[in-house]
CSV table of N, CA and C in Angstrom, one decimal:
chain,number,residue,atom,x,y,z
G,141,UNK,N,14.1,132.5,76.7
G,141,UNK,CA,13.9,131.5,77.8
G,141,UNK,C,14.4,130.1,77.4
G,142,UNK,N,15.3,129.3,78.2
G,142,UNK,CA,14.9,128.2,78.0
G,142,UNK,C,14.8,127.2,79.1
G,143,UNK,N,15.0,125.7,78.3
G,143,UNK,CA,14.1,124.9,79.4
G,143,UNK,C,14.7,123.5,79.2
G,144,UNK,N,15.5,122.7,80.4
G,144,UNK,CA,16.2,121.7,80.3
G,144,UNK,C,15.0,120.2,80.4
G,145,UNK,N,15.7,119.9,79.4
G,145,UNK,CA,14.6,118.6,78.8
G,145,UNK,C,15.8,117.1,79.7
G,146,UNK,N,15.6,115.9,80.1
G,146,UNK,CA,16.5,114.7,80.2
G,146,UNK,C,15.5,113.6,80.1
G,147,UNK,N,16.7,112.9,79.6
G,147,UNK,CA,16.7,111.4,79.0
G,147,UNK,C,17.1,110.3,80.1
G,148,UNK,N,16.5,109.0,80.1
G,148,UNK,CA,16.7,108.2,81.3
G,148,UNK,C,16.9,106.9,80.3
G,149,UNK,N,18.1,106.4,80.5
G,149,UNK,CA,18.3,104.7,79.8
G,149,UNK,C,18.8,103.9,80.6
G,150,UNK,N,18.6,102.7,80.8
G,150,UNK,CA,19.8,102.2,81.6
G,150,UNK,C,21.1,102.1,80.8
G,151,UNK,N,22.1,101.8,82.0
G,151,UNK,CA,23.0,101.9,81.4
G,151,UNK,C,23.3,103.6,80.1
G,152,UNK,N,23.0,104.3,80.2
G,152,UNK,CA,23.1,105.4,79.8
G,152,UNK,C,23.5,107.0,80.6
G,153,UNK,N,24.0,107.5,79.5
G,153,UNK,CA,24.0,109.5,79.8
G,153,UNK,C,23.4,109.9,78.8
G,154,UNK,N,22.5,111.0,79.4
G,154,UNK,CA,21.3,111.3,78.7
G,154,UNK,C,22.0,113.0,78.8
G,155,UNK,N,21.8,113.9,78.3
G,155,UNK,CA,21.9,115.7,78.3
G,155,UNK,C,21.4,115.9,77.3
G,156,UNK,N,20.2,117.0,77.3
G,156,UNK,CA,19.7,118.1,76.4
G,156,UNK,C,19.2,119.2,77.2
G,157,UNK,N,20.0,120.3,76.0
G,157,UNK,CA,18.7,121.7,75.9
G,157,UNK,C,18.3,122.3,75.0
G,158,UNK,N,17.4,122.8,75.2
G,158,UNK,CA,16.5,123.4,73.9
G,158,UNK,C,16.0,124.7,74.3
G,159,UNK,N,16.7,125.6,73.1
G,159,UNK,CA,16.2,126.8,73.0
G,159,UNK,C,14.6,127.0,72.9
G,160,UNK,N,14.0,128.0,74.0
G,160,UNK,CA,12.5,128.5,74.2
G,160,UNK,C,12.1,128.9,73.1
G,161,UNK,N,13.2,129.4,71.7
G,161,UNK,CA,12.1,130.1,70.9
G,161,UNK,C,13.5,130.4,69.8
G,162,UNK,N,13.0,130.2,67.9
G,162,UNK,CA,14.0,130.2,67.5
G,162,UNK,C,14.6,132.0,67.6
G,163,UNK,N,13.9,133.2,68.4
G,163,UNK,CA,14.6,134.1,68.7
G,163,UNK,C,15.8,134.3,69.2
G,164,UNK,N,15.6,133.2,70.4
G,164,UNK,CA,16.7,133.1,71.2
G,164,UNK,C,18.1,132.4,70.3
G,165,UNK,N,19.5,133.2,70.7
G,165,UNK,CA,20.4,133.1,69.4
G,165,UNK,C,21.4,133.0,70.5
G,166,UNK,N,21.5,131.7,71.6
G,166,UNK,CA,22.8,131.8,72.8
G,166,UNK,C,23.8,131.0,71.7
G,167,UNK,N,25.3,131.3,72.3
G,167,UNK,CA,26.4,131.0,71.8
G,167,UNK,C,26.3,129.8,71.9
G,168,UNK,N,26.9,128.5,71.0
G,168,UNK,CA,26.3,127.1,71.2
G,168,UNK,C,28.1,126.8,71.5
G,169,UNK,N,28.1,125.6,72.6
G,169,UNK,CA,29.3,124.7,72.7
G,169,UNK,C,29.8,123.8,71.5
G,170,UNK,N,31.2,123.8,71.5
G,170,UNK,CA,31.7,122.8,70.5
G,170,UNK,C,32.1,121.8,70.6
G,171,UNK,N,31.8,120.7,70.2
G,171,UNK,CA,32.3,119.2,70.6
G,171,UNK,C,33.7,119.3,71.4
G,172,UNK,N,33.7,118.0,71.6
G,172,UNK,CA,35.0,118.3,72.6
G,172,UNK,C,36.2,117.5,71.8
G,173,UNK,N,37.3,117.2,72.0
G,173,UNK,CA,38.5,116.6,71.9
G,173,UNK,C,38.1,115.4,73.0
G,174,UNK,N,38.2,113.8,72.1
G,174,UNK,CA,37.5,113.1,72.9
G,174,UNK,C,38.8,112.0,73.6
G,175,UNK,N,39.7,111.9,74.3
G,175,UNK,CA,40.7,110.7,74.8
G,175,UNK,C,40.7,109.5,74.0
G,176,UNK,N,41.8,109.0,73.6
G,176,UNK,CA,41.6,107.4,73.4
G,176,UNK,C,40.9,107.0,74.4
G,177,UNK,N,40.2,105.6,74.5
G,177,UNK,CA,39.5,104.7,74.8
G,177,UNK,C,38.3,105.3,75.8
G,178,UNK,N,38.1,106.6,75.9
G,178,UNK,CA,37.2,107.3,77.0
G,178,UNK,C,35.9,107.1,75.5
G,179,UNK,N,34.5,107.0,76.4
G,179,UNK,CA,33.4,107.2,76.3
G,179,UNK,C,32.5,108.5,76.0
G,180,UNK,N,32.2,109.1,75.2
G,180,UNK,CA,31.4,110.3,75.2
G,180,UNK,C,29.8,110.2,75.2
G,181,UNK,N,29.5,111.0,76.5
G,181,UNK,CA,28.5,111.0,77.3
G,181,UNK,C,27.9,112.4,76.6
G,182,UNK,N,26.5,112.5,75.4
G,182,UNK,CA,26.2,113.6,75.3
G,182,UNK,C,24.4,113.1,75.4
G,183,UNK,N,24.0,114.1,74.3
G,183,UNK,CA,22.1,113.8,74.7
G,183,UNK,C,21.9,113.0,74.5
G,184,UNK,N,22.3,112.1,73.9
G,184,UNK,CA,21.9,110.5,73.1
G,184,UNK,C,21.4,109.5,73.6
G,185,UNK,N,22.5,109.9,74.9
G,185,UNK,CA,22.7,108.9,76.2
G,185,UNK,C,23.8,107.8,75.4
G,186,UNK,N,24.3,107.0,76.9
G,186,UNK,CA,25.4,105.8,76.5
G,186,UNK,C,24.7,104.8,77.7
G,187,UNK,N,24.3,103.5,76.9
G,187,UNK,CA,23.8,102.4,77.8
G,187,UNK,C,25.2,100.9,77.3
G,188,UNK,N,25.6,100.3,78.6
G,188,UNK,CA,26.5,99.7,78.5
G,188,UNK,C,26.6,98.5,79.7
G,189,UNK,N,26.5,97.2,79.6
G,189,UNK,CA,26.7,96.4,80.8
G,189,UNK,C,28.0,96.7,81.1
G,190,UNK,N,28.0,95.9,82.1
G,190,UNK,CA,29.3,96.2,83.1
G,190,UNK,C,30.2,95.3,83.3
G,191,UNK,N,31.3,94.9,82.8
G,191,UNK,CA,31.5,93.3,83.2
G,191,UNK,C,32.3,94.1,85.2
G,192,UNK,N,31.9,93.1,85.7
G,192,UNK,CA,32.7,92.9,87.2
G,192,UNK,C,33.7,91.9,87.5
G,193,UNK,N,34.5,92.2,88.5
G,193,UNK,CA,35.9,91.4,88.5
G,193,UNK,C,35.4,90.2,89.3
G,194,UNK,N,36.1,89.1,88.6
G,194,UNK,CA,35.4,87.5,89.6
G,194,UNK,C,36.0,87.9,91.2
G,195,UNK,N,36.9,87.8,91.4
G,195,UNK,CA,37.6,88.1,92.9
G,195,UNK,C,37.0,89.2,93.9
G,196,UNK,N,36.3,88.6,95.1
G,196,UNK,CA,36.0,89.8,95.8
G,196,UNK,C,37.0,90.7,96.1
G,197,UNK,N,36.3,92.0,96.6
G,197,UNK,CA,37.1,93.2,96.9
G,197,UNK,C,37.8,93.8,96.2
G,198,UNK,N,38.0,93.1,95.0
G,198,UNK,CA,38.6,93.6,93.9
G,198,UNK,C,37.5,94.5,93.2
G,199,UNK,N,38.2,95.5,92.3
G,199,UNK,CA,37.6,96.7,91.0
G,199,UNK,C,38.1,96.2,90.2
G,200,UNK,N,36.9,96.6,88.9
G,200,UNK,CA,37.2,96.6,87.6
G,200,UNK,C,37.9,97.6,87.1
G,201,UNK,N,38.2,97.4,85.7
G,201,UNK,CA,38.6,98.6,85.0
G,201,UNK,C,38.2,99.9,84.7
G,202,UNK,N,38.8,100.9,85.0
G,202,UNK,CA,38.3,102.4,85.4
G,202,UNK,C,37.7,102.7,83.9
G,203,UNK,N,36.8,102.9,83.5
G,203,UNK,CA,36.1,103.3,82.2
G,203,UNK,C,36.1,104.6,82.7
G,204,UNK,N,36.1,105.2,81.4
G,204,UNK,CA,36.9,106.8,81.1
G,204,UNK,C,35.2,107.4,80.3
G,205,UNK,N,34.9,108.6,81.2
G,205,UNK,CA,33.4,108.8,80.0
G,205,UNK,C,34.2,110.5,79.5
G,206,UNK,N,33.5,111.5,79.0
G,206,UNK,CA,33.7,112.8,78.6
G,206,UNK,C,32.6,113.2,78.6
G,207,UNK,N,32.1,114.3,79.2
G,207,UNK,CA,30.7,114.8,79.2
G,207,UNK,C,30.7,115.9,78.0
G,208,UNK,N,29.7,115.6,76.7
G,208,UNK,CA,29.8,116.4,75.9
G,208,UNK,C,28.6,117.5,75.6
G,209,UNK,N,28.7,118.2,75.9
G,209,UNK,CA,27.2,119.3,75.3
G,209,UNK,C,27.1,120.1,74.4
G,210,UNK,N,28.2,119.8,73.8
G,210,UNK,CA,28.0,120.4,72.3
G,210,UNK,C,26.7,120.6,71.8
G,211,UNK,N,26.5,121.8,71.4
G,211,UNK,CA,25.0,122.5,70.7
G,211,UNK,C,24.6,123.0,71.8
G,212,UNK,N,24.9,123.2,73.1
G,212,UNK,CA,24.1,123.7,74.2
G,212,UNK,C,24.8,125.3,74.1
G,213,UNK,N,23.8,126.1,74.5
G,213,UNK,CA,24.2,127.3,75.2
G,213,UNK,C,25.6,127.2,76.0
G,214,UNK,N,26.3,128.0,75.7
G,214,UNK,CA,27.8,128.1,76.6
G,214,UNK,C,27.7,128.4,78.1
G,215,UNK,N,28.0,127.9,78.8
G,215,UNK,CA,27.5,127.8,80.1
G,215,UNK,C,27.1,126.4,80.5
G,216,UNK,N,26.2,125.8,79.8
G,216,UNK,CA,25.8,124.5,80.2
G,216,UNK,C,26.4,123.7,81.3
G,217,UNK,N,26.1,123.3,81.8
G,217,UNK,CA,26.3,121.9,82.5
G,217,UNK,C,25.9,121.0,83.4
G,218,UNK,N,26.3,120.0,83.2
G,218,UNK,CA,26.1,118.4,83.0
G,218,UNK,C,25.6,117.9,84.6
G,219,UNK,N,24.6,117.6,85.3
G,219,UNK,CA,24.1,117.5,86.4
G,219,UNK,C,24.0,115.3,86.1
G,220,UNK,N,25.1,114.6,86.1
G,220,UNK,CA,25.6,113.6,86.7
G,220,UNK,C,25.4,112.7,87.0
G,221,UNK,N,24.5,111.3,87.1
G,221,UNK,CA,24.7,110.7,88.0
G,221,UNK,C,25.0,109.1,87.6
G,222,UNK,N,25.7,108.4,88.3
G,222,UNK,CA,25.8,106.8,87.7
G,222,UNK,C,25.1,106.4,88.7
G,223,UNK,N,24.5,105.4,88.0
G,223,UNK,CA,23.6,104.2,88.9
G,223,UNK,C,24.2,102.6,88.3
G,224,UNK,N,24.3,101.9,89.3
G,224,UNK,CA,24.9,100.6,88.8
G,224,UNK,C,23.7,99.8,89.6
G,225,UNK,N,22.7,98.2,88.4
G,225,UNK,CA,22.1,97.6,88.8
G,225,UNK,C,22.6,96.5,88.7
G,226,UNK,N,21.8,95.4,89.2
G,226,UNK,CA,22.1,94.2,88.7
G,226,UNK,C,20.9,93.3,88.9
G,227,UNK,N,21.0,91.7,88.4
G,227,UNK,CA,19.8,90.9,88.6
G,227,UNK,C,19.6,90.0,90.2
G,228,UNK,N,20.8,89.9,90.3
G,228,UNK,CA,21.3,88.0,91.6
G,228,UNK,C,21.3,89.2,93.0
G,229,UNK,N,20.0,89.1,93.8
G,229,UNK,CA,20.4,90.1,95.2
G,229,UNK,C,21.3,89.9,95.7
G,230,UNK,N,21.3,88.4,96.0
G,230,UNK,CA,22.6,88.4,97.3
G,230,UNK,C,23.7,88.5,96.6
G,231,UNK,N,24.4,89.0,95.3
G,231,UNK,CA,25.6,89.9,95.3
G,231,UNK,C,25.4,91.5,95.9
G,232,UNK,N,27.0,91.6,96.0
G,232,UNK,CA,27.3,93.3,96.3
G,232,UNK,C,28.1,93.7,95.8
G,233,UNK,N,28.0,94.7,95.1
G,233,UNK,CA,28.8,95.3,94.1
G,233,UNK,C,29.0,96.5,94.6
G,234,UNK,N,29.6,97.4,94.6
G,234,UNK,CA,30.0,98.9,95.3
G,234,UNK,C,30.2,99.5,93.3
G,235,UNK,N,30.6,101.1,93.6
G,235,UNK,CA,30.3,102.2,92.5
G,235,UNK,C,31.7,103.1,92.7
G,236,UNK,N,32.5,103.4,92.3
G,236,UNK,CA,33.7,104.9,92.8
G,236,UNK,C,33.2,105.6,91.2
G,237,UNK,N,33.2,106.7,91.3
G,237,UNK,CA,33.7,107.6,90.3
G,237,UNK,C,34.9,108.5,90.7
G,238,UNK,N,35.9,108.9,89.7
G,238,UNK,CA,36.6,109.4,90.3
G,238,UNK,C,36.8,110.5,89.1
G,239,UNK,N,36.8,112.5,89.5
G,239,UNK,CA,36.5,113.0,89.0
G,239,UNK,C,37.6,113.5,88.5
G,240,UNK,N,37.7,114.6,87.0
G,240,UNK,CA,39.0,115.0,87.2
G,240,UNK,C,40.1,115.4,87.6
G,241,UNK,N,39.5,116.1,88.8
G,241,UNK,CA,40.1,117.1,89.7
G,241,UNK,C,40.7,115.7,91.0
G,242,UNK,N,40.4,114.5,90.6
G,242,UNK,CA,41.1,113.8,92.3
G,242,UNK,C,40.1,113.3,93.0
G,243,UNK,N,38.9,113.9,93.2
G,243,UNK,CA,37.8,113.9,93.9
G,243,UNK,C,37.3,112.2,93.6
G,244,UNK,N,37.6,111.3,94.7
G,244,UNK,CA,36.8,109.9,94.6
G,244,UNK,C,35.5,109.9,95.1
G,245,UNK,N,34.5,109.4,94.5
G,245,UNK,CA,33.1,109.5,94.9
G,245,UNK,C,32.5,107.9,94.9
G,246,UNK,N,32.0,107.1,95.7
G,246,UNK,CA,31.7,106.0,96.4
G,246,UNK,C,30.6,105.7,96.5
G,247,UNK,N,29.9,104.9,96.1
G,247,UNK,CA,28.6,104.5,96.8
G,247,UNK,C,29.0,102.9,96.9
G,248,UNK,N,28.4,102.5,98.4
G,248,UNK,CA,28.8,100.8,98.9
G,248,UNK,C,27.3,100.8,99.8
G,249,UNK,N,26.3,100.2,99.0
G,249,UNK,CA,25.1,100.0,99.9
G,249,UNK,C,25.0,98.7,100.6
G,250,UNK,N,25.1,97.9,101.2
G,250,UNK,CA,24.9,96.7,101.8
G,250,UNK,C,24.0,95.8,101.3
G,251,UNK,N,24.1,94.8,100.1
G,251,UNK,CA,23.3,93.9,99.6
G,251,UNK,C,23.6,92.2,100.6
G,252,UNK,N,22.3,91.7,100.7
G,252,UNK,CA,21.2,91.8,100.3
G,252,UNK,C,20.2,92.4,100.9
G,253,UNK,N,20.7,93.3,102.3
G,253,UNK,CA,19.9,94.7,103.3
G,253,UNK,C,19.4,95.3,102.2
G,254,UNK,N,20.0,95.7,101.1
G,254,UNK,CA,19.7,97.2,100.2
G,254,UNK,C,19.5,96.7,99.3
G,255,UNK,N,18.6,97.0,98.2
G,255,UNK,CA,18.8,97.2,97.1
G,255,UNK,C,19.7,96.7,96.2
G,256,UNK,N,19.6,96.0,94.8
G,256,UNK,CA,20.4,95.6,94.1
G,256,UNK,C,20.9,96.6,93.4
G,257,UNK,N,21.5,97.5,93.8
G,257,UNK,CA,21.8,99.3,93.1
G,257,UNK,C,22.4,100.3,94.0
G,258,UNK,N,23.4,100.6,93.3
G,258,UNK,CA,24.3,101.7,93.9
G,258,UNK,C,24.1,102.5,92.7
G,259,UNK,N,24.5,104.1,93.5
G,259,UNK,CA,24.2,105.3,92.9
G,259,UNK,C,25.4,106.2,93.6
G,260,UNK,N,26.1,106.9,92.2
G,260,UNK,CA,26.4,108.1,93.0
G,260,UNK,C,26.0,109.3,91.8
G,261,UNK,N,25.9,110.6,92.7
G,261,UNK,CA,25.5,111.5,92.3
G,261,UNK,C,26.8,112.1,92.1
G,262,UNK,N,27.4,112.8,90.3
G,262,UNK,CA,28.8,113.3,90.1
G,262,UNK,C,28.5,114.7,90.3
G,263,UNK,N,27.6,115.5,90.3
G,263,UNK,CA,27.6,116.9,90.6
G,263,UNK,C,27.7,117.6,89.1
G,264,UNK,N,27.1,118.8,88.8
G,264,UNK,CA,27.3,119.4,87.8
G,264,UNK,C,28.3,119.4,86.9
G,265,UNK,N,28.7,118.8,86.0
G,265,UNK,CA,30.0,118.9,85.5
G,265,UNK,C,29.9,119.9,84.4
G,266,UNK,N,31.1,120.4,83.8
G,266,UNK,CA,30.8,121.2,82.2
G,266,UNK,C,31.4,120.4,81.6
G,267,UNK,N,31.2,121.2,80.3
G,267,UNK,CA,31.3,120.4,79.1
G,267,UNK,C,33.0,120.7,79.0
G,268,UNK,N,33.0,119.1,78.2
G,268,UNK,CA,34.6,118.5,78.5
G,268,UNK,C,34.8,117.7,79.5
G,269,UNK,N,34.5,117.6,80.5
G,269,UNK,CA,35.3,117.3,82.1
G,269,UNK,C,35.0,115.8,82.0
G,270,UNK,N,36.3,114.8,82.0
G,270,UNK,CA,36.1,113.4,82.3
G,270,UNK,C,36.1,113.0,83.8
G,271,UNK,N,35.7,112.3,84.1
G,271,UNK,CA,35.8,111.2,84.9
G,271,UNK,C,35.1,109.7,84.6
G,272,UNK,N,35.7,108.7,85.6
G,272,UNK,CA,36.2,108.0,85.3
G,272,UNK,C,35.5,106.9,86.0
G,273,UNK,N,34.8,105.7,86.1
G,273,UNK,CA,33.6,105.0,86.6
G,273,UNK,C,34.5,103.4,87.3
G,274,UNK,N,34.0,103.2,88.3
G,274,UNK,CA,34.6,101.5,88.2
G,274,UNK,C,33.8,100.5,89.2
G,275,UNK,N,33.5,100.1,88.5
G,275,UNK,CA,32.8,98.4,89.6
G,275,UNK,C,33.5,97.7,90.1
G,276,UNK,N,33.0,97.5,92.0
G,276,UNK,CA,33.7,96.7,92.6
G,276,UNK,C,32.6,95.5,93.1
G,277,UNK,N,33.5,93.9,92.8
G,277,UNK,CA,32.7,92.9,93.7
G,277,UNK,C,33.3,93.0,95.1
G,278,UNK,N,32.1,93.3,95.6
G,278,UNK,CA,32.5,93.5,97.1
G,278,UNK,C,32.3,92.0,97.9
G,279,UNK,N,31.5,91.3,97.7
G,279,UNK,CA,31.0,90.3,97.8
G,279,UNK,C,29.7,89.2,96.6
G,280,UNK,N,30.7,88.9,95.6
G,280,UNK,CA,29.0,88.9,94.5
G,280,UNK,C,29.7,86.9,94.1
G,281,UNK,N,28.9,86.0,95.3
G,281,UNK,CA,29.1,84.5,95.0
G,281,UNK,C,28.3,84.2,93.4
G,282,UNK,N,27.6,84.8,93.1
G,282,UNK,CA,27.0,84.3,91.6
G,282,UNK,C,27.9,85.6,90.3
G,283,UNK,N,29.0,85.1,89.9
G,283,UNK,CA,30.0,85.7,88.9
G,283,UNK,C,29.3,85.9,87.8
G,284,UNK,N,28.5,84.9,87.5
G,284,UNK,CA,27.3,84.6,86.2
G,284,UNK,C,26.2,86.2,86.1
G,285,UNK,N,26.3,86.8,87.3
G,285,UNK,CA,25.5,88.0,86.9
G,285,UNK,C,26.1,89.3,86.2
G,286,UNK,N,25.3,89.7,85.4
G,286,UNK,CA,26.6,91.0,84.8
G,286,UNK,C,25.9,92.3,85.2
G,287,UNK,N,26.4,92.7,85.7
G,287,UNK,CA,25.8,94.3,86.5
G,287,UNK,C,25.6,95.2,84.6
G,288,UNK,N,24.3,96.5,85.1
G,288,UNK,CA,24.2,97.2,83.9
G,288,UNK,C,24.6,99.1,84.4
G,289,UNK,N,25.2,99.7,84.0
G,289,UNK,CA,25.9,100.5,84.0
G,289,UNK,C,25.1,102.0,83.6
G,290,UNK,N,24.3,102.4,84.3
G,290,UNK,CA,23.5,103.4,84.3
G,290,UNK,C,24.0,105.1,84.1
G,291,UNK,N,24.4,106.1,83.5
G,291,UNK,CA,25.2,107.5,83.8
G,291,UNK,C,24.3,107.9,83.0
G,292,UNK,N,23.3,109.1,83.5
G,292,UNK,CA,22.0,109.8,83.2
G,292,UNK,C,22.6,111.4,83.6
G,293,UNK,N,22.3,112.3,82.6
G,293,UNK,CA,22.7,113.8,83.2
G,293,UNK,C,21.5,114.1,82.9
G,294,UNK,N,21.4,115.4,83.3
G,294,UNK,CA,20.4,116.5,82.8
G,294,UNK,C,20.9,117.9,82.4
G,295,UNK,N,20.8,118.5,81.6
G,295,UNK,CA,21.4,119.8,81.0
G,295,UNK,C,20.8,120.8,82.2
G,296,UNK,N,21.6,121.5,82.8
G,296,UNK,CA,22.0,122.5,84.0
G,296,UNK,C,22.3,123.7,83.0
G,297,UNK,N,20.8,124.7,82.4
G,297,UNK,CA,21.5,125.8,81.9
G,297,UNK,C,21.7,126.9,82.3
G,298,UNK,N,22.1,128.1,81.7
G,298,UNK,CA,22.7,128.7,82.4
G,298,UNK,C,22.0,129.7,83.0
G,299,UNK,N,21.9,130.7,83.7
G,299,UNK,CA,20.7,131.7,84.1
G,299,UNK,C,20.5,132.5,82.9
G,300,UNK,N,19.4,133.1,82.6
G,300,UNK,CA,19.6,133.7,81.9
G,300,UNK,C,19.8,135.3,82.4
């Protein structure tokens, strides 16, 4: 049996699992082959501010993560999500992740209606699979604020 444990930091990706019992003997994953300048996202977690672009409507630079679960059961995978905060409400910052496969994923909440925080949910990923994060000032008059960069998974194991 086992039992998926997660980690919450800001600015972070958090994944673990842990074998029910040292009986249990599942095939474990092997680190990955990690891209120049991409980020590896394993149990540790990764906590990181965000710089944002002074110019509205403009995006920042696409930061590159790799979801790693190395030592997990084969099968594993990575259940996702980035959350982007900040301090100054009346900015607005918007979120894309954009996944390997093409798939752009968006969250644009309306500040200062909502929340200082956008969220998107990246969906289970496996181990390996990059995608790719980016902050937009949608509207943010105080430049002086630095948004903090949230990507939290939880280990999705396999059935047994």
């Amino acid at each position: 049996m086992l039992r998926a444990l997660s980690a919450v930091a800001v600015g972070a990706l958090a994944l673990a699992a842990v074998p029910a019992s040292a009986t249990d003997a599942p095939t474990l994953l092997e680190e990955c082959a990690v891209p120049s300048g991409a980020t590896v996202l394993t149990t540790k977690g990764v906590s990181r501010p965000e710089a944002a672009p002074a110019t509205p409507t403009s995006f920042g630079a696409a930061r590159s993560f790799v979801v790693d679960l190395s030592g997990s059961p084969v099968g594993t995978r990575g259940d996702v999500l980035a959350t982007l905060t900040w301090g100054v409400p009346v900015n607005d910052y918007d979120l894309r992740a954009t996944l390997s496969s093409g798939e752009v994923l968006d969250s644009q909440n309306l500040q200062p209606v909502d929340e200082a925080v956008e969220e998107i949910g990246l969906g289970r990923l496996g181990h390996c699979s990059t995608f790719t994060v980016q902050v937009r000032n949608w509207t943010a008059p105080v430049v002086t604020d630095v948004p903090q960069l949230e990507l939290t998974s939880r280990a999705v194991l396999p059935k047994a």
